[in-house]
């Protein structure tokens, strides 16, 4: 079977993107990152992708600031299709993905979020968790639907919140786990050995 082609969407530094590229290179993922797209023209991750010899470019949306829809979403779908992409990983992409990109890749768009969803969706999840005083937080990889961080959960990892943590130290420890969890979860989805039953993603 040929290696699956993955597309990645970023807005910022791209450390999860880099972790996925490295996982492919090291053979931990039977896949290849075919294209990285950013909605931010000078995103740090674009340079990082280029340094890793992965095609990367910005497509800056013309319309909204907080979502990607209409013609803007269509431009992403077309670019990924041209690159032969089958699965898309959002990695710090800061807009809510809507039609027609969602419809172009049904059940084939994944996201990583730095909390144990459904707790603390949205921005600054690590700070939200720290301020709330939870004793455990973590990270979640989930399928993307039209909601905010709300699709069916593929995998999660727990990170304890320590008494002397700041929001920043907690975020750092969560990020380390994110890098491993994302590759693991993508592997699970690429294997095809799962079924989505309502909100539950179960192994088959
Ligand atoms: C990560 O914490 C990810 O969970 C969230 O945005 C952050 C992106 O970081 N969605 P990076 O760009 O992958 O370094």
Coordinates of C-alpha atoms and ligand atoms in Angstrom, one line a residue:
X1 CA 0.0 0.0 0.0
X2 CA 1.3 3.5 -0.8
X3 CA 2.1 5.9 2.0
X4 CA -0.8 8.2 2.8
X5 CA -0.3 11.9 2.0
X6 CA -1.1 14.2 4.9
X7 CA -1.7 18.0 4.7
X8 CA -1.1 20.2 7.8
X9 CA -2.6 23.6 8.6
X10 CA -0.8 26.0 10.9
X11 CA -1.0 29.6 12.1
X12 CA 2.1 29.8 14.3
X13 CA 5.3 28.2 15.4
X14 CA 4.5 24.7 14.1
X15 CA 6.0 22.5 16.7
X16 CA 3.2 19.9 16.3
X17 CA 3.7 20.1 12.5
X18 CA 7.4 19.4 12.9
X19 CA 6.7 16.5 15.2
X20 CA 4.4 14.9 12.6
X21 CA 7.0 15.5 9.8
X22 CA 9.7 13.8 12.0
X23 CA 7.3 10.9 12.9
X24 CA 6.9 10.3 9.2
X25 CA 10.6 10.5 8.5
X26 CA 11.4 8.1 11.3
X27 CA 8.9 5.6 10.1
X28 CA 6.7 5.9 13.2
X29 CA 4.0 7.0 10.8
X30 CA 3.4 5.3 7.5
X31 CA 2.7 8.6 5.8
X32 CA 4.3 11.6 4.2
X33 CA 3.5 15.3 4.8
X34 CA 2.8 16.5 1.3
X35 CA 1.9 20.2 2.0
X36 CA 1.8 22.7 4.9
X37 CA -0.6 25.6 4.6
X38 CA -0.7 28.7 6.9
X39 CA -3.3 31.4 7.2
X40 CA -0.6 33.7 8.5
X41 CA 1.9 35.0 5.9
X42 CA 4.9 35.1 8.3
X43 CA 4.1 32.1 10.5
X44 CA 7.3 30.7 12.1
X45 CA 6.1 27.2 11.1
X46 CA 6.4 27.9 7.4
X47 CA 10.2 28.4 7.6
X48 CA 10.4 25.3 9.8
X49 CA 8.6 23.2 7.2
X50 CA 10.9 24.5 4.5
X51 CA 13.9 23.6 6.6
X52 CA 12.5 20.1 6.8
X53 CA 12.1 20.1 3.0
X54 CA 8.3 20.0 3.1
X55 CA 6.4 22.2 0.6
X56 CA 4.8 25.1 2.6
X57 CA 3.0 28.3 1.8
X58 CA 0.5 30.8 3.1
X59 CA -3.0 31.2 1.9
X60 CA -4.2 34.3 3.7
X61 CA -8.0 34.3 3.9
X62 CA -9.8 37.4 2.6
X63 CA -12.9 37.3 4.7
X64 CA -13.2 36.4 8.4
X65 CA -10.6 36.5 11.2
X66 CA -11.9 33.6 13.3
X67 CA -13.2 31.1 10.7
X68 CA -12.3 29.7 7.3
X69 CA -15.2 29.3 5.0
X70 CA -16.6 30.0 1.5
X71 CA -14.0 30.8 -1.1
X72 CA -11.2 30.9 1.5
X73 CA -12.0 27.3 2.6
X74 CA -12.3 26.3 -1.1
X75 CA -8.8 27.5 -1.8
X76 CA -7.4 25.3 0.9
X77 CA -9.4 22.3 -0.3
X78 CA -8.1 22.8 -3.9
X79 CA -4.5 23.2 -2.8
X80 CA -4.7 20.0 -0.7
X81 CA -6.4 18.1 -3.5
X82 CA -3.8 19.1 -6.0
X83 CA -1.1 17.9 -3.6
X84 CA -2.9 14.5 -3.4
X85 CA -3.6 15.0 0.3
X86 CA -6.0 12.4 1.9
X87 CA -5.9 13.5 5.6
X88 CA -5.5 17.0 7.1
X89 CA -4.0 17.7 10.5
X90 CA -4.7 21.1 12.1
X91 CA -1.7 22.0 14.2
X92 CA -2.3 25.3 15.9
X93 CA -4.6 26.6 13.1
X94 CA -6.4 29.4 14.8
X95 CA -9.6 29.5 12.8
X96 CA -12.7 27.4 12.9
X97 CA -12.8 25.3 9.7
X98 CA -16.1 25.4 7.9
X99 CA -17.6 24.4 4.5
X100 CA -16.5 23.6 1.9
X101 CA -13.2 22.3 3.3
X102 CA -15.0 20.2 5.9
X103 CA -17.2 18.6 3.2
X104 CA -14.2 18.0 0.9
X105 CA -12.5 15.9 3.6
X106 CA -15.3 14.3 5.5
X107 CA -14.1 12.6 8.7
X108 CA -10.5 13.2 7.5
X109 CA -9.6 16.4 9.4
X110 CA -8.0 16.1 12.8
X111 CA -7.1 18.6 15.4
X112 CA -5.0 18.7 18.5
X113 CA -6.1 20.7 21.6
X114 CA -4.1 21.4 24.8
X115 CA -6.7 20.3 27.3
X116 CA -8.8 17.3 28.2
X117 CA -11.8 18.1 26.1
X118 CA -14.7 18.8 26.6
X119 CA -13.1 20.9 29.4
X120 CA -11.5 24.2 28.3
X121 CA -12.2 24.5 24.6
X122 CA -11.1 27.6 22.7
X123 CA -8.1 29.9 23.3
X124 CA -5.4 29.6 26.0
X125 CA -6.7 26.2 27.2
X126 CA -3.7 25.6 29.4
X127 CA -4.2 28.9 31.2
X128 CA -8.0 28.2 31.5
X129 CA -7.2 24.9 33.2
X130 CA -4.5 26.3 35.5
X131 CA -6.8 29.2 36.6
X132 CA -9.7 26.8 37.2
X133 CA -7.4 24.9 39.6
X134 CA -7.9 21.4 38.0
X135 CA -5.4 18.8 39.3
X136 CA -5.1 17.1 35.9
X137 CA -5.1 18.5 32.4
X138 CA -3.6 17.1 29.2
X139 CA -4.2 17.1 25.5
X140 CA -6.8 15.7 23.1
X141 CA -6.8 14.7 19.4
X142 CA -10.2 14.8 17.9
X143 CA -12.0 14.8 14.5
X144 CA -13.0 18.2 13.3
X145 CA -16.6 19.2 12.8
X146 CA -18.1 22.6 12.5
X147 CA -18.0 23.2 16.2
X148 CA -15.2 24.7 18.3
X149 CA -13.0 21.8 19.5
X150 CA -16.1 19.6 19.7
X151 CA -15.7 16.6 17.3
X152 CA -15.4 13.0 18.3
X153 CA -12.3 12.2 20.5
X154 CA -9.6 10.0 19.0
X155 CA -7.0 10.0 21.8
X156 CA -6.1 11.9 25.0
X157 CA -3.2 12.1 27.4
X158 CA -3.2 13.2 31.0
X159 CA -0.8 15.7 32.5
X160 CA -0.9 16.4 36.2
X161 CA -1.0 20.1 37.3
X162 CA 1.7 20.6 39.9
X163 CA 1.4 23.0 42.9
X164 CA 4.3 25.1 41.7
X165 CA 3.2 25.2 38.0
X166 CA 2.5 28.4 36.2
X167 CA 0.3 28.5 33.1
X168 CA 3.5 28.5 31.1
X169 CA 5.2 25.5 32.7
X170 CA 2.0 23.5 32.5
X171 CA 1.7 24.4 28.8
X172 CA 5.3 23.3 28.2
X173 CA 4.7 19.8 29.7
X174 CA 1.4 19.5 27.8
X175 CA 3.2 20.4 24.6
X176 CA 5.8 17.5 25.1
X177 CA 2.9 15.1 25.3
X178 CA 1.1 16.7 22.3
X179 CA 4.0 15.9 20.1
X180 CA 3.8 12.1 20.9
X181 CA 0.1 11.9 21.1
X182 CA -0.6 13.5 17.7
X183 CA 1.6 11.0 15.8
X184 CA 0.0 8.1 17.8
X185 CA -3.5 9.3 17.0
X186 CA -2.8 10.0 13.3
X187 CA -1.4 6.4 13.1
X188 CA -4.6 5.1 14.6
X189 CA -6.7 6.9 12.0
X190 CA -4.5 6.0 9.1
X191 CA -4.7 2.4 10.0
X192 CA -8.5 2.6 9.4
X193 CA -9.0 0.3 12.4
X194 CA -11.6 2.3 14.1
X195 CA -15.3 3.1 14.0
X196 CA -17.1 6.3 14.9
X197 CA -20.3 5.4 16.8
X198 CA -22.0 8.7 17.6
X199 CA -19.4 10.6 19.6
X200 CA -17.4 7.5 20.4
X201 CA -14.3 6.5 18.4
X202 CA -13.7 2.8 19.0
X203 CA -11.1 0.3 17.8
X204 CA -12.2 -2.4 15.4
Ligands
LIG1 C1 -0.7 23.6 20.5 O1 -0.7 23.7 21.9 C2 -2.0 23.0 20.0 O2 -2.5 22.0 20.9 C3 -2.9 24.1 19.9 O3 -2.1 25.2 19.4 C4 -0.8 25.0 19.8 C5 0.1 25.0 18.6 O4 1.5 24.9 18.9 N1 -4.0 23.8 19.0 P1 2.5 24.6 17.7 O5 2.3 25.6 16.6 O6 2.2 23.2 17.2 O7 3.8 24.7 18.3

